[in-house]
PDB file of C-alpha atoms in Angstrom:
ATOM      1  CA  UNK A   1      70.395  94.927 122.360  1.00 69.00           C
ATOM      2  CA  UNK A   2      70.991  98.600 120.817  1.00 71.00           C
ATOM      3  CA  UNK A   3      74.996  97.954 120.687  1.00 79.00           C
ATOM      4  CA  UNK A   4      74.251  94.805 118.279  1.00 79.00           C
ATOM      5  CA  UNK A   5      71.349  96.731 116.132  1.00 80.00           C
ATOM      6  CA  UNK A   6      73.672  99.696 115.741  1.00 85.00           C
ATOM      7  CA  UNK A   7      76.275  97.079 114.393  1.00 88.00           C
ATOM      8  CA  UNK A   8      74.269  95.380 112.490  1.00 87.00           C
ATOM      9  CA  UNK A   9      73.480  98.549 110.598  1.00 88.00           C
ATOM     10  CA  UNK A  10      76.861  99.514 110.035  1.00 91.00           C
ATOM     11  CA  UNK A  11      77.646  96.164 108.494  1.00 91.00           C
ATOM     12  CA  UNK A  12      74.753  96.569 106.215  1.00 90.00           C
ATOM     13  CA  UNK A  13      75.552 100.189 104.957  1.00 93.00           C
ATOM     14  CA  UNK A  14      79.263  99.572 104.660  1.00 93.00           C
ATOM     15  CA  UNK A  15      79.963  96.085 103.550  1.00 90.00           C
ATOM     16  CA  UNK A  16      76.344  94.559 102.282  1.00 89.00           C
ATOM     17  CA  UNK A  17      75.015  97.331 100.359  1.00 90.00           C
ATOM     18  CA  UNK A  18      77.934  98.075  98.389  1.00 90.00           C
ATOM     19  CA  UNK A  19      78.198  94.280  97.930  1.00 87.00           C
ATOM     20  CA  UNK A  20      74.851  93.727  96.417  1.00 86.00           C
ATOM     21  CA  UNK A  21      75.474  97.132  94.020  1.00 87.00           C
ATOM     22  CA  UNK A  22      78.049  94.636  92.641  1.00 86.00           C
ATOM     23  CA  UNK A  23      75.677  92.308  91.741  1.00 87.00           C
ATOM     24  CA  UNK A  24      74.075  91.606  87.998  1.00 88.00           C
ATOM     25  CA  UNK A  25      70.257  92.337  88.445  1.00 91.00           C
ATOM     26  CA  UNK A  26      69.873  93.692  91.595  1.00 91.00           C
ATOM     27  CA  UNK A  27      66.661  96.154  91.735  1.00 92.00           C
ATOM     28  CA  UNK A  28      66.195  96.756  95.209  1.00 92.00           C
ATOM     29  CA  UNK A  29      67.508  95.795  98.601  1.00 91.00           C
ATOM     30  CA  UNK A  30      65.460  96.382 102.312  1.00 91.00           C
ATOM     31  CA  UNK A  31      66.837  95.571 105.591  1.00 88.00           C
ATOM     32  CA  UNK A  32      64.383  95.582 108.227  1.00 88.00           C
ATOM     33  CA  UNK A  33      65.523  95.712 111.832  1.00 83.00           C
ATOM     34  CA  UNK A  34      62.983  95.468 115.098  1.00 83.00           C
ATOM     35  CA  UNK A  35      64.795  97.048 117.953  1.00 78.00           C
ATOM     36  CA  UNK A  36      62.556  95.351 120.113  1.00 83.00           C
ATOM     37  CA  UNK A  37      62.468  91.800 119.274  1.00 81.00           C
ATOM     38  CA  UNK A  38      66.031  91.903 117.787  1.00 75.00           C
ATOM     39  CA  UNK A  39      64.598  90.424 114.505  1.00 80.00           C
ATOM     40  CA  UNK A  40      65.827  90.946 111.053  1.00 82.00           C
ATOM     41  CA  UNK A  41      64.357  90.405 107.750  1.00 87.00           C
ATOM     42  CA  UNK A  42      65.679  91.401 104.334  1.00 89.00           C
ATOM     43  CA  UNK A  43      64.095  91.640 101.065  1.00 92.00           C
ATOM     44  CA  UNK A  44      65.614  91.622  97.616  1.00 91.00           C
ATOM     45  CA  UNK A  45      64.224  92.214  94.571  1.00 93.00           C
ATOM     46  CA  UNK A  46      65.758  91.270  91.377  1.00 93.00           C
ATOM     47  CA  UNK A  47      65.497  91.312  87.449  1.00 93.00           C
ATOM     48  CA  UNK A  48      65.113  87.343  86.841  1.00 92.00           C
ATOM     49  CA  UNK A  49      64.369  84.394  89.298  1.00 91.00           C
ATOM     50  CA  UNK A  50      68.044  82.872  88.162  1.00 90.00           C
ATOM     51  CA  UNK A  51      69.933  86.276  89.450  1.00 90.00           C
ATOM     52  CA  UNK A  52      67.687  85.895  92.742  1.00 88.00           C
ATOM     53  CA  UNK A  53      68.511  82.299  93.299  1.00 85.00           C
ATOM     54  CA  UNK A  54      72.070  82.493  92.243  1.00 82.00           C
ATOM     55  CA  UNK A  55      74.879  82.083  94.657  1.00 69.00           C
ATOM     56  CA  UNK A  56      75.750  84.968  96.493  1.00 71.00           C
ATOM     57  CA  UNK A  57      79.319  84.766  95.989  1.00 68.00           C
ATOM     58  CA  UNK A  58      80.411  88.012  96.177  1.00 66.00           C
ATOM     59  CA  UNK A  59      78.373  88.058 100.196  1.00 78.00           C
ATOM     60  CA  UNK A  60      80.627  85.048 101.517  1.00 74.00           C
ATOM     61  CA  UNK A  61      82.863  87.666 103.751  1.00 83.00           C
ATOM     62  CA  UNK A  62      79.743  89.757 104.315  1.00 85.00           C
ATOM     63  CA  UNK A  63      78.009  87.068 105.551  1.00 85.00           C
ATOM     64  CA  UNK A  64      80.314  86.059 108.051  1.00 87.00           C
ATOM     65  CA  UNK A  65      80.461  89.181 109.468  1.00 89.00           C
ATOM     66  CA  UNK A  66      76.930  88.949 110.192  1.00 87.00           C
ATOM     67  CA  UNK A  67      77.332  85.557 112.022  1.00 87.00           C
ATOM     68  CA  UNK A  68      79.524  86.869 114.234  1.00 90.00           C
ATOM     69  CA  UNK A  69      76.844  88.869 115.568  1.00 86.00           C
ATOM     70  CA  UNK A  70      74.600  85.832 116.049  1.00 85.00           C
ATOM     71  CA  UNK A  71      72.648  86.556 112.784  1.00 84.00           C
ATOM     72  CA  UNK A  72      71.014  83.048 111.834  1.00 83.00           C
ATOM     73  CA  UNK A  73      70.290  83.234 108.441  1.00 82.00           C
ATOM     74  CA  UNK A  74      67.391  80.469 108.455  1.00 82.00           C
ATOM     75  CA  UNK A  75      65.868  79.871 105.299  1.00 86.00           C
ATOM     76  CA  UNK A  76      65.801  82.012 101.917  1.00 84.00           C
ATOM     77  CA  UNK A  77      62.236  81.754  99.870  1.00 89.00           C
ATOM     78  CA  UNK A  78      62.222  82.777  96.433  1.00 89.00           C
ATOM     79  CA  UNK A  79      58.737  84.716  95.429  1.00 91.00           C
ATOM     80  CA  UNK A  80      57.448  86.396  92.458  1.00 90.00           C
ATOM     81  CA  UNK A  81      56.621  89.847  92.569  1.00 89.00           C
ATOM     82  CA  UNK A  82      52.861  90.086  91.658  1.00 91.00           C
ATOM     83  CA  UNK A  83      52.324  93.516  92.500  1.00 93.00           C
ATOM     84  CA  UNK A  84      54.194  97.027  93.362  1.00 88.00           C
ATOM     85  CA  UNK A  85      53.676 100.268  94.576  1.00 91.00           C
ATOM     86  CA  UNK A  86      55.822 103.386  94.901  1.00 85.00           C
ATOM     87  CA  UNK A  87      54.995 106.821  96.637  1.00 91.00           C
ATOM     88  CA  UNK A  88      54.937 109.723  94.089  1.00 83.00           C
TER      89      UNK A  88
END
């Protein structure tokens, strides 16, 4: 529902993003929300595979907030960036 999406956005901006910014190697973070289905998708880009797969100890409290909102984290998958483009 819209209230849950609003709360997810708030937790993401106020809690998750500051926590990610403290983690070594973070290059980029994207949070995607589909208001119609309620699905979410997070994409993080890291400098190294080791940083990408390191246990996110700093995210423990934030993860609990998401779980309280009904977020199911499912399986984390790790991919290597093959190509990227940025608008100019």
